[in-house]
Coordinates of N, CA and C in Angstrom, one line a residue:
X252 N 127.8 138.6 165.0 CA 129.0 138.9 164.2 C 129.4 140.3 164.4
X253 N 130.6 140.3 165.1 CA 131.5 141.5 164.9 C 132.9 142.3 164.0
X254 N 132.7 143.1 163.4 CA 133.9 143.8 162.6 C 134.3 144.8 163.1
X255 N 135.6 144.9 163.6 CA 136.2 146.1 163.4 C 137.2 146.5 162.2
X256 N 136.9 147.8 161.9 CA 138.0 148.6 160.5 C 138.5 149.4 161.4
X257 N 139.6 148.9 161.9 CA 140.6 150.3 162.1 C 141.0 151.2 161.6
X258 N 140.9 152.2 162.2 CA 141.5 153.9 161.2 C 142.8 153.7 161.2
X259 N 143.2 154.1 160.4 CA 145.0 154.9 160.6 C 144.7 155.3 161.7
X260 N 146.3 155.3 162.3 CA 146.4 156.8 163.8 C 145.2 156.3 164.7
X261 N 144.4 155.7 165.1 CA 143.5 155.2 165.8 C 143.8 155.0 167.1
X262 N 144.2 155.6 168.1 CA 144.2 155.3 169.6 C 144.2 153.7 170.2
X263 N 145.0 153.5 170.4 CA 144.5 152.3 171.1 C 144.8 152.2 172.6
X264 N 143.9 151.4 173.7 CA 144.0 151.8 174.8 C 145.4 151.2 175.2
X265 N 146.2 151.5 176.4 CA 147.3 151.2 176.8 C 147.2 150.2 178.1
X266 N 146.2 149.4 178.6 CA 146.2 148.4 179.3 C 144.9 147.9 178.8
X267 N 144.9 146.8 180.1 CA 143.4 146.0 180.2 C 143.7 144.7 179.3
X268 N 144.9 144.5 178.3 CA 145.4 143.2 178.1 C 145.8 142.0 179.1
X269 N 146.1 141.2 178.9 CA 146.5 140.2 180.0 C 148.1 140.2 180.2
X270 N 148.5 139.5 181.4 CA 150.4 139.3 181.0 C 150.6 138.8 179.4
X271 N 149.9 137.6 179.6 CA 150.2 136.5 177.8 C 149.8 137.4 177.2
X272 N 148.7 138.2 177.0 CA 148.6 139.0 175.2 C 149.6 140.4 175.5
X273 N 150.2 141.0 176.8 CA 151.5 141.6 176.4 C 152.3 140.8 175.8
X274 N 152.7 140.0 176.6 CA 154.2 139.4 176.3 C 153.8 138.9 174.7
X275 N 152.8 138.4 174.3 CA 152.5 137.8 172.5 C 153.0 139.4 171.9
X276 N 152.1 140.7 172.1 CA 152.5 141.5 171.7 C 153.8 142.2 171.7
X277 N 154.7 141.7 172.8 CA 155.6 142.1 172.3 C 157.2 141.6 171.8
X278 N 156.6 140.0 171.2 CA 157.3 139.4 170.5 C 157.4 139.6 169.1
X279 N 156.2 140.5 168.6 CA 155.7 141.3 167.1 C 157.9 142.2 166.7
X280 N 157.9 141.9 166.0 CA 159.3 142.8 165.1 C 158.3 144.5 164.5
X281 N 157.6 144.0 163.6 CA 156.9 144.9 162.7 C 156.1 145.8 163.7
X282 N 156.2 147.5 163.9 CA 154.8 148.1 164.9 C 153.8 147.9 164.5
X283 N 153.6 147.7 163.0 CA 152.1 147.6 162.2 C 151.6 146.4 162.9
X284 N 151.8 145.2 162.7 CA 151.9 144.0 163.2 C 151.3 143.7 164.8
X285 N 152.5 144.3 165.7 CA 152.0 144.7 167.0 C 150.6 145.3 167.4
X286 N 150.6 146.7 166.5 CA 149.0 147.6 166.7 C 147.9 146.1 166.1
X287 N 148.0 145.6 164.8 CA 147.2 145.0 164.7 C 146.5 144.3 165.6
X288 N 147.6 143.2 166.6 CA 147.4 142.5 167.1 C 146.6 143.0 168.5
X289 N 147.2 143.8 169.1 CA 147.1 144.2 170.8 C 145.1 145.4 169.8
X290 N 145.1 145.6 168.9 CA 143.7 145.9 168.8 C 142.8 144.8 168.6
X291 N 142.9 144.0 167.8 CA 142.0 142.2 167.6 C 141.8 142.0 168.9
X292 N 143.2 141.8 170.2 CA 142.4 141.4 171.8 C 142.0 142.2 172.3
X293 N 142.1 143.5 172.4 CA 140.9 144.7 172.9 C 139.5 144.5 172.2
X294 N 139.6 144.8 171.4 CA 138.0 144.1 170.6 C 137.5 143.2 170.9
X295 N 138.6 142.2 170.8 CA 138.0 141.0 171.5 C 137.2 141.0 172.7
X296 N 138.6 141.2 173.4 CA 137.7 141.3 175.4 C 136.3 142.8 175.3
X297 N 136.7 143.3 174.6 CA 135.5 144.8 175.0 C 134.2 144.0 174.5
X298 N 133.9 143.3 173.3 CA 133.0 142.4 172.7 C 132.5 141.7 173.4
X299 N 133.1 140.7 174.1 CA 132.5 139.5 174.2 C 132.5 140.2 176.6
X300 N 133.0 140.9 176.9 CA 132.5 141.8 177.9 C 131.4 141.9 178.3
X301 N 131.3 142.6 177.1 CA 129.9 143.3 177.1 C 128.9 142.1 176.7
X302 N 129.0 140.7 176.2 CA 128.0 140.2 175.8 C 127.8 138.7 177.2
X303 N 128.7 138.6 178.2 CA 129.1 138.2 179.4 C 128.7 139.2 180.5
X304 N 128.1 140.3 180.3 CA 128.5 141.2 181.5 C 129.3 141.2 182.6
X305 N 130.5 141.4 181.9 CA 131.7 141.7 182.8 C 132.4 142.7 182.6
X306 N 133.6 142.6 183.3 CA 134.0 144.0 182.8 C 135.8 143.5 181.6
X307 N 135.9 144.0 181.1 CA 137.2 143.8 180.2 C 138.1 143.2 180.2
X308 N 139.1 144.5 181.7 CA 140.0 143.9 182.4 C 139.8 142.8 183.4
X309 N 139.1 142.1 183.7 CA 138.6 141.0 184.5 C 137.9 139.8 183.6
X310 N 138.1 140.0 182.4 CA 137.7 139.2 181.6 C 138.9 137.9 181.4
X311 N 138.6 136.3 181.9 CA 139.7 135.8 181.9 C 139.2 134.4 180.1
X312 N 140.3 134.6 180.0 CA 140.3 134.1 178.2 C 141.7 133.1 178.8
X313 N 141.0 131.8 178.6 CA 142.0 130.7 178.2 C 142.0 130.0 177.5
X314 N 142.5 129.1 177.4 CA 143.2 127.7 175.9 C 142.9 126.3 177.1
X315 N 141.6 126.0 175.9 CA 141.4 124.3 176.2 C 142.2 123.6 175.9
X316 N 142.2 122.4 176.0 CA 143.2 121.1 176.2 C 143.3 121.1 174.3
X317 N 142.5 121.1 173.5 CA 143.3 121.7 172.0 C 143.7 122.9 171.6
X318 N 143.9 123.7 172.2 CA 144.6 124.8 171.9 C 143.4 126.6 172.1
X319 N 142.1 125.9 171.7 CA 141.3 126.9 171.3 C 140.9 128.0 171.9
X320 N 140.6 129.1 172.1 CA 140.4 129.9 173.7 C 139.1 129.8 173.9
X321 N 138.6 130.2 175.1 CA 137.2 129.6 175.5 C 137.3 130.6 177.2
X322 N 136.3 130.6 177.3 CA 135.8 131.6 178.6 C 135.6 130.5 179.5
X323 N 136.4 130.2 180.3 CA 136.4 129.7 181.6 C 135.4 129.9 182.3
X324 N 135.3 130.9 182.5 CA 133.9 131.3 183.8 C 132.8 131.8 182.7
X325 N 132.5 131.4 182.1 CA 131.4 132.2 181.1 C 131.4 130.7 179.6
X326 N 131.4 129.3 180.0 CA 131.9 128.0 179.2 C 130.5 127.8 178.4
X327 N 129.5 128.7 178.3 CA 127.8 128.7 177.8 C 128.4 129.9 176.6
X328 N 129.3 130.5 176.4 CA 129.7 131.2 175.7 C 130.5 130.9 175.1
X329 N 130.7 130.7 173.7 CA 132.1 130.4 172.5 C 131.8 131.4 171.6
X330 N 133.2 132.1 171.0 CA 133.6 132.9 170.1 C 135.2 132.0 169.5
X331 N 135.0 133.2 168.2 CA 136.2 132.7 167.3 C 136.6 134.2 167.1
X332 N 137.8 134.6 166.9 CA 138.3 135.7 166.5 C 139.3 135.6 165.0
X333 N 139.3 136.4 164.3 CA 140.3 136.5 163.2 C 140.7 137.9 162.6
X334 N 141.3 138.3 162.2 CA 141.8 139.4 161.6 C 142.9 139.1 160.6
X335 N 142.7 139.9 159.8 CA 143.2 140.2 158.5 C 143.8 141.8 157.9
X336 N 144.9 142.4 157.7 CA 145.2 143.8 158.1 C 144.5 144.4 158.9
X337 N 143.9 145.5 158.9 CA 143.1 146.2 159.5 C 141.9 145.8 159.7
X338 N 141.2 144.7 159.3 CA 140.2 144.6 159.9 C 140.0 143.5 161.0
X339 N 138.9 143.2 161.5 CA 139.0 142.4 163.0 C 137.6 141.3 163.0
X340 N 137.3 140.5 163.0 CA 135.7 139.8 162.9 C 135.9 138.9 164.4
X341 N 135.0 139.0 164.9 CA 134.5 138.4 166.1 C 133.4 137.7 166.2
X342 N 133.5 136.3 166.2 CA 132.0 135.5 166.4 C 131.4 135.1 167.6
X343 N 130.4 135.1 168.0 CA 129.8 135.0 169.4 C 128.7 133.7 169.2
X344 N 128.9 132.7 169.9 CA 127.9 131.6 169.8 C 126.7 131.2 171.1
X345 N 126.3 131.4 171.5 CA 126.0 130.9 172.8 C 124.9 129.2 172.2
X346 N 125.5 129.0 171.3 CA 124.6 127.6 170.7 C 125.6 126.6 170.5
X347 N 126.8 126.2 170.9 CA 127.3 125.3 170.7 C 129.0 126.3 170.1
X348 N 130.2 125.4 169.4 CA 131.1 125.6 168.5 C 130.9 126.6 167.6
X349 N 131.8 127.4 167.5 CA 131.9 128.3 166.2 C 133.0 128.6 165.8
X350 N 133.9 128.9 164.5 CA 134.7 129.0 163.8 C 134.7 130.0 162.7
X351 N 135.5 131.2 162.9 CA 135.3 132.5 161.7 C 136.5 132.8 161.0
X352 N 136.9 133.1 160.1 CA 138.0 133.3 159.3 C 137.5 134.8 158.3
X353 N 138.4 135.7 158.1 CA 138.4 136.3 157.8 C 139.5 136.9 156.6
X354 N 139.7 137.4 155.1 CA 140.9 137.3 154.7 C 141.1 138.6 153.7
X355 N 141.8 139.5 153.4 CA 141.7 140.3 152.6 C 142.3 140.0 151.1
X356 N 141.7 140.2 150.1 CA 141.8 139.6 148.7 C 143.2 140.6 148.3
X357 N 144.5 140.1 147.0 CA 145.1 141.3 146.8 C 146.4 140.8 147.6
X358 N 146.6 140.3 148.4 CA 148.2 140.8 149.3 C 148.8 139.6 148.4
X359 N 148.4 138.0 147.8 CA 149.4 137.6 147.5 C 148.7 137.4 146.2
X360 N 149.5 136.4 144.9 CA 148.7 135.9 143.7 C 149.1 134.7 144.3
X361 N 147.4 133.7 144.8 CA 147.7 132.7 145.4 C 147.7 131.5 144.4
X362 N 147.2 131.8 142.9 CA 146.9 130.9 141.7 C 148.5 130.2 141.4
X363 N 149.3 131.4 141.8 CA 150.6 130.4 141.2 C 151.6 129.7 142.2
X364 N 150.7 129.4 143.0 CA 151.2 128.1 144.1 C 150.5 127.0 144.3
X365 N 151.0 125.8 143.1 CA 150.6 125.1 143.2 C 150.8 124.2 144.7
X366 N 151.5 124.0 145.6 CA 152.1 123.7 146.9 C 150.8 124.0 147.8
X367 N 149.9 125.4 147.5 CA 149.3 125.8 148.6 C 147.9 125.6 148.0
X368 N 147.6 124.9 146.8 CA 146.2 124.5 146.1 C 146.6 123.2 146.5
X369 N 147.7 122.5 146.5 CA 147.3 121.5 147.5 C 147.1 120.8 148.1
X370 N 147.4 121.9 149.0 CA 147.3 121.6 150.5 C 145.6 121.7 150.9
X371 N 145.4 122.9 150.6 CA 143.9 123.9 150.8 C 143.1 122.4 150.3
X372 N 143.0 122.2 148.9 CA 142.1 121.5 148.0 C 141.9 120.1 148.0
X373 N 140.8 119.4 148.3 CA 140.5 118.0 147.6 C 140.8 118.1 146.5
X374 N 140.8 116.4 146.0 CA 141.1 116.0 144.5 C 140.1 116.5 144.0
X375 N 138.6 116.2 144.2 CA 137.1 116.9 143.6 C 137.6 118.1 143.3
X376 N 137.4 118.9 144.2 CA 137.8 120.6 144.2 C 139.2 121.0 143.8
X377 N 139.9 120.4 143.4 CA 141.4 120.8 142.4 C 140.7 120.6 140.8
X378 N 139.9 119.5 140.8 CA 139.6 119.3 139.5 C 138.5 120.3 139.0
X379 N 137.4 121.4 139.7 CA 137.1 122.0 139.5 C 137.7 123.8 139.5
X380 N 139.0 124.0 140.5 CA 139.7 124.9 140.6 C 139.9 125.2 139.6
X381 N 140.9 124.1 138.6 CA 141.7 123.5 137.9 C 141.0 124.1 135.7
X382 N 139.7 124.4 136.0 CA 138.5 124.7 135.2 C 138.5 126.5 134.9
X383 N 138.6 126.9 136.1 CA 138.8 128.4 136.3 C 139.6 129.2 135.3
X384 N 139.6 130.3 134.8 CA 140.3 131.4 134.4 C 141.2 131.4 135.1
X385 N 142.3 131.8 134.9 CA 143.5 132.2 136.1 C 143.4 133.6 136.6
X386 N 142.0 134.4 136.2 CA 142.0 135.6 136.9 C 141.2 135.5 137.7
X387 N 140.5 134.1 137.5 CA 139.3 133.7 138.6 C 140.1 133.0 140.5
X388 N 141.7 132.4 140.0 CA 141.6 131.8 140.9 C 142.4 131.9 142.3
X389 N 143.1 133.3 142.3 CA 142.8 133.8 143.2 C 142.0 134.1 144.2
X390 N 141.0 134.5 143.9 CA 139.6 134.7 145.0 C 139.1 133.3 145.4
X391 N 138.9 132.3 144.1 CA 138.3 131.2 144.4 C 139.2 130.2 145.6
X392 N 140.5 130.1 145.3 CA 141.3 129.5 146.5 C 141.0 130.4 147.9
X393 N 141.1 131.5 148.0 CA 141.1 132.3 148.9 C 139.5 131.9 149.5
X394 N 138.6 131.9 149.1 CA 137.2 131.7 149.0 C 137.2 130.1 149.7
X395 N 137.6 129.1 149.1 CA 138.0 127.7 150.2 C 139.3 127.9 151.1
X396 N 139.5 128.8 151.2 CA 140.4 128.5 152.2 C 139.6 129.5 153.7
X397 N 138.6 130.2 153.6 CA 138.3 131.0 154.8 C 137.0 129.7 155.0
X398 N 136.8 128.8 154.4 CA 135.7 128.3 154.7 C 136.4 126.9 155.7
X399 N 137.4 126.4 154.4 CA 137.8 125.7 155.6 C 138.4 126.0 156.9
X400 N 139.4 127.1 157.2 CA 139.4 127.3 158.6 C 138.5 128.1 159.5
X401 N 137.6 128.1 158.7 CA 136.5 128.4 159.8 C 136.2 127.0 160.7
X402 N 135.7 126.1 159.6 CA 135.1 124.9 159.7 C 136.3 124.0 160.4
X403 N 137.7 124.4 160.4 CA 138.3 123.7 161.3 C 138.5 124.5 162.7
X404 N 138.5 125.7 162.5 CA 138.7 126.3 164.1 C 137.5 126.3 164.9
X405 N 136.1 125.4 163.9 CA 135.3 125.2 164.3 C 134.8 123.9 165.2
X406 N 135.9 123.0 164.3 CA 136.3 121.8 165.3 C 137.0 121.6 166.6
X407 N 138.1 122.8 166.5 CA 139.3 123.1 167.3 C 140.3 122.1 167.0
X408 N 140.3 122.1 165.8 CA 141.7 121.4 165.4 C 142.4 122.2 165.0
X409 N 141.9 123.1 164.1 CA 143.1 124.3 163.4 C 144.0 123.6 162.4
X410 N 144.6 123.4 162.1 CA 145.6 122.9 161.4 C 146.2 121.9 161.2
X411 N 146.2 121.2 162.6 CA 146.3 119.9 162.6 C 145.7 118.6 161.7
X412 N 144.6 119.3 161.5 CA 143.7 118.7 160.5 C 143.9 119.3 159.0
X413 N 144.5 118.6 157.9 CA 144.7 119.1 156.4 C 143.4 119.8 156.1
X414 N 143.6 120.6 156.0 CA 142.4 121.3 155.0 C 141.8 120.7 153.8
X415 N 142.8 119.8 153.0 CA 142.2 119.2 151.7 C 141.4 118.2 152.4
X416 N 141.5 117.4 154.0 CA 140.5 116.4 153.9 C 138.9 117.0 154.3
X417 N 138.4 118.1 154.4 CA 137.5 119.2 154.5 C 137.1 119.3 153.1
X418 N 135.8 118.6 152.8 CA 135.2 119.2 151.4 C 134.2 120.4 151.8
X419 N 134.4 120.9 151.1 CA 133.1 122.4 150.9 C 132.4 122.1 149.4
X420 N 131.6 123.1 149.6 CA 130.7 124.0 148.2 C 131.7 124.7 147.6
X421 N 131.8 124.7 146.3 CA 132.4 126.0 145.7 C 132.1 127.5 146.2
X422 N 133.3 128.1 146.4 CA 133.5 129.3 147.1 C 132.0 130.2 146.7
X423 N 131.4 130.3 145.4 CA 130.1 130.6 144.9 C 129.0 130.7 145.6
X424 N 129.0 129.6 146.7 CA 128.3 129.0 147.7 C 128.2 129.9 148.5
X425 N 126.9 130.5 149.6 CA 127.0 131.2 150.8 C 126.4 130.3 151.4
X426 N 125.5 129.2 151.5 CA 125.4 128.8 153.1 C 125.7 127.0 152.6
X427 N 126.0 126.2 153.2 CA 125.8 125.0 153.1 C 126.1 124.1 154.8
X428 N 125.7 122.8 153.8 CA 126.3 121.8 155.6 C 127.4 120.7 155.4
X429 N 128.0 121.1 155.5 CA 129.6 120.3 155.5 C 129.9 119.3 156.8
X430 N 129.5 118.0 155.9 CA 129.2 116.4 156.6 C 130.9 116.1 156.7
X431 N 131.0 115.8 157.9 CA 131.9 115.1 158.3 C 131.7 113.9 159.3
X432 N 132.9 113.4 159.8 CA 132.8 111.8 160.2 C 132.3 112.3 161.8
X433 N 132.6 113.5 162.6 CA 132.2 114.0 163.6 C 130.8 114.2 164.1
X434 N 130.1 114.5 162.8 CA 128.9 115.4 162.4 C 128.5 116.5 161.7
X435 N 127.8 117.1 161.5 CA 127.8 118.0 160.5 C 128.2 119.5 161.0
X436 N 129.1 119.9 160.3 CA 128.9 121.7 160.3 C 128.4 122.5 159.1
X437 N 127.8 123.7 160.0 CA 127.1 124.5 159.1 C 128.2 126.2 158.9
X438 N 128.0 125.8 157.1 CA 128.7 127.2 157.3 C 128.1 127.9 156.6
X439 N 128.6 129.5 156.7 CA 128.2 130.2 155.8 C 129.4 131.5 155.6
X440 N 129.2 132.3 154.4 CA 130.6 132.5 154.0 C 130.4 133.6 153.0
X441 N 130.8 134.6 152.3 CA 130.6 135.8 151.2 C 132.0 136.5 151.7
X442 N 131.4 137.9 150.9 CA 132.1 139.1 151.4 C 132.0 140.1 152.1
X443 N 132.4 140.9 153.1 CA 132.5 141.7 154.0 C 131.0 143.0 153.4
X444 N 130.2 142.8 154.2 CA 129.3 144.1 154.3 C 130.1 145.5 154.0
X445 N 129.4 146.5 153.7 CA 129.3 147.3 154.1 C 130.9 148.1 153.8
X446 N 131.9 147.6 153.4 CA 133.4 147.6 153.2 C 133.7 147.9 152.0
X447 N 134.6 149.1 152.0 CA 135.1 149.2 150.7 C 136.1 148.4 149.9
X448 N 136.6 147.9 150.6 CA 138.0 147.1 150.6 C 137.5 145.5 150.7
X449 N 138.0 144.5 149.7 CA 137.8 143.3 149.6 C 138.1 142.0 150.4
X450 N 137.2 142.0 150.9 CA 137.4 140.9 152.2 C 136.7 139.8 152.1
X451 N 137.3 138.7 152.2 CA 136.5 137.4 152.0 C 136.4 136.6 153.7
X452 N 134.4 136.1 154.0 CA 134.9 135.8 155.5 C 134.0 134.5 155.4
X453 N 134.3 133.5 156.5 CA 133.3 132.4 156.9 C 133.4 131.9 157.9
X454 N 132.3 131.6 158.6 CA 131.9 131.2 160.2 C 131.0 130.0 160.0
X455 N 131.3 129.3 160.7 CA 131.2 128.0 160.9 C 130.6 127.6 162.3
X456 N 129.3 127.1 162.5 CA 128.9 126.7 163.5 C 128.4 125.0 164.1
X457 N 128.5 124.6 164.8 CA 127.9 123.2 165.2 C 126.7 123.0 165.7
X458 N 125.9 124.1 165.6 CA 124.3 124.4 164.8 C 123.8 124.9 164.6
X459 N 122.7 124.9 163.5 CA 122.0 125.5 162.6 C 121.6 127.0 163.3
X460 N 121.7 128.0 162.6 CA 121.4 129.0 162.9 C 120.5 130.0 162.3
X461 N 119.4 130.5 162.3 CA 118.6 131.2 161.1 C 118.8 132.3 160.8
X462 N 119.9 133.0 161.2 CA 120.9 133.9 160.1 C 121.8 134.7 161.2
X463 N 122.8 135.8 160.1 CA 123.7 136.7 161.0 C 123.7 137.9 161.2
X464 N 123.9 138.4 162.1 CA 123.4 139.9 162.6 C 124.5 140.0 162.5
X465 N 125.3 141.3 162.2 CA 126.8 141.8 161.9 C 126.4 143.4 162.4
X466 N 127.3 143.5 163.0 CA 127.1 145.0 164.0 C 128.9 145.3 163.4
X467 N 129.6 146.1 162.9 CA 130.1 147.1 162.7 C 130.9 148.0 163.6
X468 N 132.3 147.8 163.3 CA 132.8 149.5 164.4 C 134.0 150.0 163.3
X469 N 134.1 151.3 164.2 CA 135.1 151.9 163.5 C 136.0 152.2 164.1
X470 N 136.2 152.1 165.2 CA 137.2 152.3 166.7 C 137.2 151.8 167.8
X471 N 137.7 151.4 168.8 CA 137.8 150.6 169.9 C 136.5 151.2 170.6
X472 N 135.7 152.6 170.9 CA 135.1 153.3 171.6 C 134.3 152.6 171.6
X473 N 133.0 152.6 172.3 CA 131.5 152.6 172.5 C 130.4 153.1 171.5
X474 N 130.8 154.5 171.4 CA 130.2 155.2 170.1 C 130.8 154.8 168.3
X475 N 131.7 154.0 168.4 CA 131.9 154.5 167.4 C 131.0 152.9 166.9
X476 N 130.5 152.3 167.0 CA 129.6 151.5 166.1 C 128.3 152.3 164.7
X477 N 128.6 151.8 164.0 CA 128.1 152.1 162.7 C 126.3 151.7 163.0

């Protein structure tokens, strides 16, 4: 597991993206938006580079027949990427599927959208949501929602797949195995290490793993890992 926290004003390198992650980058309106983005695929490629021994700009990242990106020349390797303002999480599998989501708590009040509880929620898990404080249920929606798209980018359906037909553990939950008609996925899910700022994350894999090592950065550099 990888995180980047980007600084304000933080340099970012000016090539070594691909044609497609230009041209994605510069269909962004917002500059914030842009930087976000064009730093998530530098991270990305500098990450999973170094965990391929290759080099960055020669790193080729494409989209399977469902949409998902995957290493072509390097197919013994799967990662998930996600970002959420300024921060960046990168998962690295070399065991099969994986799926990570990442989300920062605060930007909306998602308790008073009934429309997007849902969508997100089983009938089970609405009737327990549904029990909560309404100061509780913000986090707790947010909390099933990083779990299920983990667990579906873990499938490589993404979206296509409702999230309400995805049952989980209450967001309370850090590790469980979430039985589906496919087979089982394993997730596991909390809050952001080490971070002052409130982040809710979950990674989802298609097998068992006996824990997560989270390595830390503070800048695109080499040195700057925590």
């Amino acid at each position: 597991m990888h995180r980047l926290h980007l600084r304000p004003g933080a340099t970012l390198p000016e090539d070594g993206l691909s044609r497609a992650e230009r041209d994605r980058a510069a269909l962004f309106r917002r500059a914030q938006d842009r930087r976000r983005y064009v730093a998530a695929r530098h991270f990305c490629r500098w990450i999973l580079a170094r965990a391929v021994g290759e080099s960055a700009d020669r790193l080729v990242i494409g989209l399977a027949g469902n949409g998902k990106p995957w290493l072509p020349e390097h197919p013994g390797t799967e990662f998930s990427l996600s970002h959420s303002e300024d921060s960046v999480m990168l998962a690295i599998s070399r065991a099969g599927p994986v799926g990570a989501d990442i989300e920062e708590l605060g930007r909306a009040r998602l308790e008073g959208d009934p429309h997007l509880a849902a969508l997100v929620l089983s009938a089970e898990e609405r009737d327990w949501f549904e029990t909560l404080p309404a100061a509780e249920r913000s986090r707790s929606l947010l909390g099933y929602w990083v779990k299920k798209e983990a667990v579906l980018k873990c499938l490589g359906t993404g979206l296509l797949t409702c999230p309400s037909e995805v049952r989980v553990a209450p967001p309370t939950s850090e590790g469980e195995t979430v039985c589906l008609p496919s087979g089982a996925i394993f997730l596991r899910s909390g809050a952001c290490p080490g971070n002052e700022r409130d982040f809710l994350w979950a990674v989802a894999t298609g097998s068992k793993v006996a824990g997560l090592s989270w390595h830390d950065y503070e800048s695109l550099q080499p040195e700057s890992r925590k």
